[in-house]
């Protein structure tokens, strides 16, 4: 078993309203920053033991499907690195 | 001016309690997943126009300093790609 860190990034699907991001963008505008858009996303870093990167990715993918993302409104992506490389 | 997408990842500093992540980890445990740790982070993807990647990164860095991160409890990192490459 090897230690891996899986990163799951959960984003709102295109077209789903994101009032938190809109408020953050307006606050940056008021502070004088120039930006054309801002999107927010949640990121989960999961430490797990697995026999290989493929298995770690499959398990993180299932965690996203079952709990971390809501398939109605979210897209997600999973990436995996060996834990030593993630430090 | 070129269009860039700056990604700001805001994490809690080591040692700061993260009850949301703890609750998420417990829910995954209850679903039968095996994991040794889970950390959550906020990710902001900012579209902006700048004369170069260095300028885009400097501005995103300042946005993180001023608004997106709380230096008392957060660490953050900034990465920048040209917008076409980010699609």
PDB file of C-alpha atoms in Angstrom:
ATOM      1  CA  UNK A   1       0.000   0.000   0.000  1.00  0.00           C
ATOM      2  CA  UNK A   2       1.227   3.454  -0.878  1.00  0.00           C
ATOM      3  CA  UNK A   3       0.062   6.780   0.521  1.00  0.00           C
ATOM      4  CA  UNK A   4      -1.627   9.016  -2.024  1.00  0.00           C
ATOM      5  CA  UNK A   5      -3.228  12.421  -1.904  1.00  0.00           C
ATOM      6  CA  UNK A   6      -6.287  12.757  -4.109  1.00  0.00           C
ATOM      7  CA  UNK A   7      -7.518  16.246  -4.914  1.00  0.00           C
ATOM      8  CA  UNK A   8     -11.199  16.584  -5.772  1.00  0.00           C
ATOM      9  CA  UNK A   9     -12.234  19.954  -7.222  1.00  0.00           C
ATOM     10  CA  UNK A  10     -15.983  20.555  -7.195  1.00  0.00           C
ATOM     11  CA  UNK A  11     -17.342  23.356  -9.372  1.00  0.00           C
ATOM     12  CA  UNK A  12     -20.817  24.605 -10.122  1.00  0.00           C
ATOM     13  CA  UNK A  13     -21.952  23.608 -13.603  1.00  0.00           C
ATOM     14  CA  UNK A  14     -21.991  26.298 -16.226  1.00  0.00           C
ATOM     15  CA  UNK A  15     -25.212  28.281 -15.897  1.00  0.00           C
ATOM     16  CA  UNK A  16     -25.808  27.558 -12.206  1.00  0.00           C
ATOM     17  CA  UNK A  17     -26.004  30.826 -10.267  1.00  0.00           C
ATOM     18  CA  UNK A  18     -23.120  31.457  -7.876  1.00  0.00           C
ATOM     19  CA  UNK A  19     -24.108  34.336  -5.561  1.00  0.00           C
ATOM     20  CA  UNK A  20     -21.027  33.864  -3.356  1.00  0.00           C
ATOM     21  CA  UNK A  21     -18.717  34.355  -6.315  1.00  0.00           C
ATOM     22  CA  UNK A  22     -20.784  37.310  -7.533  1.00  0.00           C
ATOM     23  CA  UNK A  23     -20.530  38.988  -4.123  1.00  0.00           C
ATOM     24  CA  UNK A  24     -16.789  38.333  -3.981  1.00  0.00           C
ATOM     25  CA  UNK A  25     -16.348  39.815  -7.457  1.00  0.00           C
ATOM     26  CA  UNK A  26     -18.310  42.939  -6.476  1.00  0.00           C
ATOM     27  CA  UNK A  27     -16.174  43.344  -3.360  1.00  0.00           C
ATOM     28  CA  UNK A  28     -13.002  43.118  -5.472  1.00  0.00           C
ATOM     29  CA  UNK A  29     -14.489  45.648  -7.916  1.00  0.00           C
ATOM     30  CA  UNK A  30     -15.140  48.032  -5.029  1.00  0.00           C
ATOM     31  CA  UNK A  31     -11.559  47.610  -3.846  1.00  0.00           C
ATOM     32  CA  UNK A  32     -10.441  48.829  -7.288  1.00  0.00           C
ATOM     33  CA  UNK A  33      -9.374  45.514  -8.821  1.00  0.00           C
ATOM     34  CA  UNK A  34     -10.118  44.936 -12.487  1.00  0.00           C
ATOM     35  CA  UNK A  35     -11.329  41.449 -13.312  1.00  0.00           C
ATOM     36  CA  UNK A  36     -13.758  40.107 -15.878  1.00  0.00           C
ATOM     37  CA  UNK A  37     -15.094  37.078 -13.996  1.00  0.00           C
ATOM     38  CA  UNK A  38     -14.648  35.091 -10.808  1.00  0.00           C
ATOM     39  CA  UNK A  39     -15.723  31.509 -10.162  1.00  0.00           C
ATOM     40  CA  UNK A  40     -15.516  29.726  -6.860  1.00  0.00           C
ATOM     41  CA  UNK A  41     -14.950  26.034  -6.319  1.00  0.00           C
ATOM     42  CA  UNK A  42     -14.475  23.664  -3.409  1.00  0.00           C
ATOM     43  CA  UNK A  43     -11.341  21.638  -3.190  1.00  0.00           C
ATOM     44  CA  UNK A  44     -10.910  18.531  -1.056  1.00  0.00           C
ATOM     45  CA  UNK A  45      -7.499  17.002  -0.418  1.00  0.00           C
ATOM     46  CA  UNK A  46      -7.900  13.397   0.649  1.00  0.00           C
ATOM     47  CA  UNK A  47      -5.052  11.306   2.071  1.00  0.00           C
ATOM     48  CA  UNK A  48      -5.586   7.607   1.471  1.00  0.00           C
ATOM     49  CA  UNK A  49      -3.684   4.351   1.166  1.00  0.00           C
ATOM     50  CA  UNK A  50      -4.070   2.367  -2.033  1.00  0.00           C
ATOM     51  CA  UNK A  51      -2.269  -0.240  -4.101  1.00  0.00           C
ATOM     52  CA  UNK A  52      -1.829   2.167  -6.987  1.00  0.00           C
ATOM     53  CA  UNK A  53      -2.714   5.595  -8.309  1.00  0.00           C
ATOM     54  CA  UNK A  54      -5.541   4.139 -10.410  1.00  0.00           C
ATOM     55  CA  UNK A  55      -7.185   2.604  -7.359  1.00  0.00           C
ATOM     56  CA  UNK A  56      -6.748   5.835  -5.357  1.00  0.00           C
ATOM     57  CA  UNK A  57      -8.323   7.824  -8.189  1.00  0.00           C
ATOM     58  CA  UNK A  58     -11.238   5.390  -8.516  1.00  0.00           C
ATOM     59  CA  UNK A  59     -11.960   5.642  -4.787  1.00  0.00           C
ATOM     60  CA  UNK A  60     -11.751   9.442  -4.754  1.00  0.00           C
ATOM     61  CA  UNK A  61     -14.029   9.494  -7.791  1.00  0.00           C
ATOM     62  CA  UNK A  62     -16.579   7.406  -5.930  1.00  0.00           C
ATOM     63  CA  UNK A  63     -16.360   9.716  -2.878  1.00  0.00           C
ATOM     64  CA  UNK A  64     -17.138  12.639  -5.179  1.00  0.00           C
ATOM     65  CA  UNK A  65     -20.078  10.782  -6.739  1.00  0.00           C
ATOM     66  CA  UNK A  66     -21.510   9.686  -3.407  1.00  0.00           C
ATOM     67  CA  UNK A  67     -20.937  12.727  -1.210  1.00  0.00           C
ATOM     68  CA  UNK A  68     -18.673  15.578  -2.259  1.00  0.00           C
ATOM     69  CA  UNK A  69     -20.465  16.653  -5.435  1.00  0.00           C
ATOM     70  CA  UNK A  70     -24.151  17.003  -6.258  1.00  0.00           C
ATOM     71  CA  UNK A  71     -24.441  15.769  -9.854  1.00  0.00           C
ATOM     72  CA  UNK A  72     -27.453  17.999 -10.494  1.00  0.00           C
ATOM     73  CA  UNK A  73     -25.454  21.198 -10.089  1.00  0.00           C
ATOM     74  CA  UNK A  74     -21.772  20.241  -9.850  1.00  0.00           C
ATOM     75  CA  UNK A  75     -18.977  19.079 -12.100  1.00  0.00           C
ATOM     76  CA  UNK A  76     -15.880  17.655 -10.474  1.00  0.00           C
ATOM     77  CA  UNK A  77     -12.407  16.540 -11.358  1.00  0.00           C
ATOM     78  CA  UNK A  78     -10.020  14.243  -9.523  1.00  0.00           C
ATOM     79  CA  UNK A  79      -6.245  14.209  -9.582  1.00  0.00           C
ATOM     80  CA  UNK A  80      -3.926  11.952  -7.597  1.00  0.00           C
ATOM     81  CA  UNK A  81      -0.300  12.277  -6.542  1.00  0.00           C
ATOM     82  CA  UNK A  82       1.853  10.141  -4.280  1.00  0.00           C
ATOM     83  CA  UNK A  83       1.758  11.645  -0.811  1.00  0.00           C
ATOM     84  CA  UNK A  84       5.484  12.351  -0.637  1.00  0.00           C
ATOM     85  CA  UNK A  85       5.241  14.438  -3.800  1.00  0.00           C
ATOM     86  CA  UNK A  86       2.283  16.349  -2.400  1.00  0.00           C
ATOM     87  CA  UNK A  87       4.143  17.679   0.629  1.00  0.00           C
TER      88      UNK A  87
ATOM     89  CA  UNK B   1      -3.450  42.925 -23.021  1.00  0.00           C
ATOM     90  CA  UNK B   2      -3.874  39.177 -22.785  1.00  0.00           C
ATOM     91  CA  UNK B   3      -6.599  37.247 -21.013  1.00  0.00           C
ATOM     92  CA  UNK B   4      -5.375  35.170 -18.086  1.00  0.00           C
ATOM     93  CA  UNK B   5      -7.034  32.926 -15.562  1.00  0.00           C
ATOM     94  CA  UNK B   6      -5.528  33.137 -12.093  1.00  0.00           C
ATOM     95  CA  UNK B   7      -6.321  30.375  -9.634  1.00  0.00           C
ATOM     96  CA  UNK B   8      -6.123  31.271  -5.949  1.00  0.00           C
ATOM     97  CA  UNK B   9      -6.267  28.327  -3.546  1.00  0.00           C
ATOM     98  CA  UNK B  10      -6.972  29.319   0.049  1.00  0.00           C
ATOM     99  CA  UNK B  11      -6.256  26.746   2.764  1.00  0.00           C
ATOM    100  CA  UNK B  12      -6.489  26.830   6.520  1.00  0.00           C
ATOM    101  CA  UNK B  13      -3.077  27.012   8.140  1.00  0.00           C
ATOM    102  CA  UNK B  14      -1.751  23.869   9.716  1.00  0.00           C
ATOM    103  CA  UNK B  15      -3.235  23.549  13.209  1.00  0.00           C
ATOM    104  CA  UNK B  16      -6.373  25.606  12.552  1.00  0.00           C
ATOM    105  CA  UNK B  17      -9.467  23.512  13.292  1.00  0.00           C
ATOM    106  CA  UNK B  18     -11.560  22.606  10.245  1.00  0.00           C
ATOM    107  CA  UNK B  19     -14.936  21.286  11.478  1.00  0.00           C
ATOM    108  CA  UNK B  20     -16.382  21.171   7.943  1.00  0.00           C
ATOM    109  CA  UNK B  21     -13.604  18.861   6.776  1.00  0.00           C
ATOM    110  CA  UNK B  22     -13.922  16.758   9.930  1.00  0.00           C
ATOM    111  CA  UNK B  23     -17.659  16.323   9.354  1.00  0.00           C
ATOM    112  CA  UNK B  24     -17.079  15.437   5.702  1.00  0.00           C
ATOM    113  CA  UNK B  25     -14.455  12.874   6.685  1.00  0.00           C
ATOM    114  CA  UNK B  26     -16.833  11.287   9.221  1.00  0.00           C
ATOM    115  CA  UNK B  27     -19.584  11.091   6.596  1.00  0.00           C
ATOM    116  CA  UNK B  28     -17.180   9.340   4.201  1.00  0.00           C
ATOM    117  CA  UNK B  29     -16.140   6.968   7.000  1.00  0.00           C
ATOM    118  CA  UNK B  30     -19.796   6.119   7.607  1.00  0.00           C
ATOM    119  CA  UNK B  31     -20.274   5.417   3.900  1.00  0.00           C
ATOM    120  CA  UNK B  32     -17.501   2.831   4.201  1.00  0.00           C
ATOM    121  CA  UNK B  33     -14.666   4.729   2.545  1.00  0.00           C
ATOM    122  CA  UNK B  34     -11.178   4.346   3.988  1.00  0.00           C
ATOM    123  CA  UNK B  35      -9.185   7.548   4.187  1.00  0.00           C
ATOM    124  CA  UNK B  36      -6.611   8.839   6.624  1.00  0.00           C
ATOM    125  CA  UNK B  37      -7.274  12.582   6.367  1.00  0.00           C
ATOM    126  CA  UNK B  38      -9.323  15.139   4.503  1.00  0.00           C
ATOM    127  CA  UNK B  39      -8.597  18.850   4.149  1.00  0.00           C
ATOM    128  CA  UNK B  40     -10.876  21.371   2.506  1.00  0.00           C
ATOM    129  CA  UNK B  41      -9.823  24.499   0.659  1.00  0.00           C
ATOM    130  CA  UNK B  42     -11.475  27.290  -1.301  1.00  0.00           C
ATOM    131  CA  UNK B  43     -10.489  27.825  -4.866  1.00  0.00           C
ATOM    132  CA  UNK B  44     -11.133  31.026  -6.820  1.00  0.00           C
ATOM    133  CA  UNK B  45     -10.691  31.173 -10.580  1.00  0.00           C
ATOM    134  CA  UNK B  46     -10.285  34.772 -11.664  1.00  0.00           C
ATOM    135  CA  UNK B  47     -10.401  35.886 -15.307  1.00  0.00           C
ATOM    136  CA  UNK B  48      -8.450  39.079 -15.843  1.00  0.00           C
ATOM    137  CA  UNK B  49      -6.656  41.027 -18.561  1.00  0.00           C
ATOM    138  CA  UNK B  50      -3.012  41.841 -18.019  1.00  0.00           C
ATOM    139  CA  UNK B  51       0.138  42.695 -19.951  1.00  0.00           C
ATOM    140  CA  UNK B  52       1.840  39.512 -18.838  1.00  0.00           C
ATOM    141  CA  UNK B  53       1.577  36.491 -16.585  1.00  0.00           C
ATOM    142  CA  UNK B  54       3.727  38.185 -13.929  1.00  0.00           C
ATOM    143  CA  UNK B  55       1.360  41.160 -13.730  1.00  0.00           C
ATOM    144  CA  UNK B  56      -1.679  38.851 -13.611  1.00  0.00           C
ATOM    145  CA  UNK B  57      -0.084  36.869 -10.791  1.00  0.00           C
ATOM    146  CA  UNK B  58       0.833  39.997  -8.846  1.00  0.00           C
ATOM    147  CA  UNK B  59      -2.740  41.287  -9.056  1.00  0.00           C
ATOM    148  CA  UNK B  60      -4.260  37.953  -8.045  1.00  0.00           C
ATOM    149  CA  UNK B  61      -1.785  37.831  -5.157  1.00  0.00           C
ATOM    150  CA  UNK B  62      -2.955  41.250  -4.005  1.00  0.00           C
ATOM    151  CA  UNK B  63      -6.623  40.157  -4.251  1.00  0.00           C
ATOM    152  CA  UNK B  64      -5.786  37.217  -2.001  1.00  0.00           C
ATOM    153  CA  UNK B  65      -3.974  39.486   0.484  1.00  0.00           C
ATOM    154  CA  UNK B  66      -6.751  42.070   0.576  1.00  0.00           C
ATOM    155  CA  UNK B  67      -9.896  39.936   0.446  1.00  0.00           C
ATOM    156  CA  UNK B  68      -9.790  36.247  -0.415  1.00  0.00           C
ATOM    157  CA  UNK B  69      -7.558  35.026   2.397  1.00  0.00           C
ATOM    158  CA  UNK B  70      -7.384  35.925   6.067  1.00  0.00           C
ATOM    159  CA  UNK B  71      -3.663  35.936   6.874  1.00  0.00           C
ATOM    160  CA  UNK B  72      -4.312  35.018  10.507  1.00  0.00           C
ATOM    161  CA  UNK B  73      -5.722  31.616   9.625  1.00  0.00           C
ATOM    162  CA  UNK B  74      -5.117  31.035   5.901  1.00  0.00           C
ATOM    163  CA  UNK B  75      -2.284  30.195   3.570  1.00  0.00           C
ATOM    164  CA  UNK B  76      -2.824  30.709  -0.123  1.00  0.00           C
ATOM    165  CA  UNK B  77      -1.153  29.987  -3.414  1.00  0.00           C
ATOM    166  CA  UNK B  78      -1.632  31.598  -6.812  1.00  0.00           C
ATOM    167  CA  UNK B  79      -1.121  30.102 -10.250  1.00  0.00           C
ATOM    168  CA  UNK B  80      -1.741  31.766 -13.602  1.00  0.00           C
ATOM    169  CA  UNK B  81      -2.394  30.372 -17.065  1.00  0.00           C
ATOM    170  CA  UNK B  82      -3.355  32.081 -20.306  1.00  0.00           C
ATOM    171  CA  UNK B  83      -7.119  31.947 -20.621  1.00  0.00           C
ATOM    172  CA  UNK B  84      -7.115  29.903 -23.832  1.00  0.00           C
ATOM    173  CA  UNK B  85      -5.062  27.205 -22.117  1.00  0.00           C
ATOM    174  CA  UNK B  86      -7.451  27.193 -19.167  1.00  0.00           C
ATOM    175  CA  UNK B  87     -10.505  26.266 -21.201  1.00  0.00           C
TER     176      UNK B  87
END
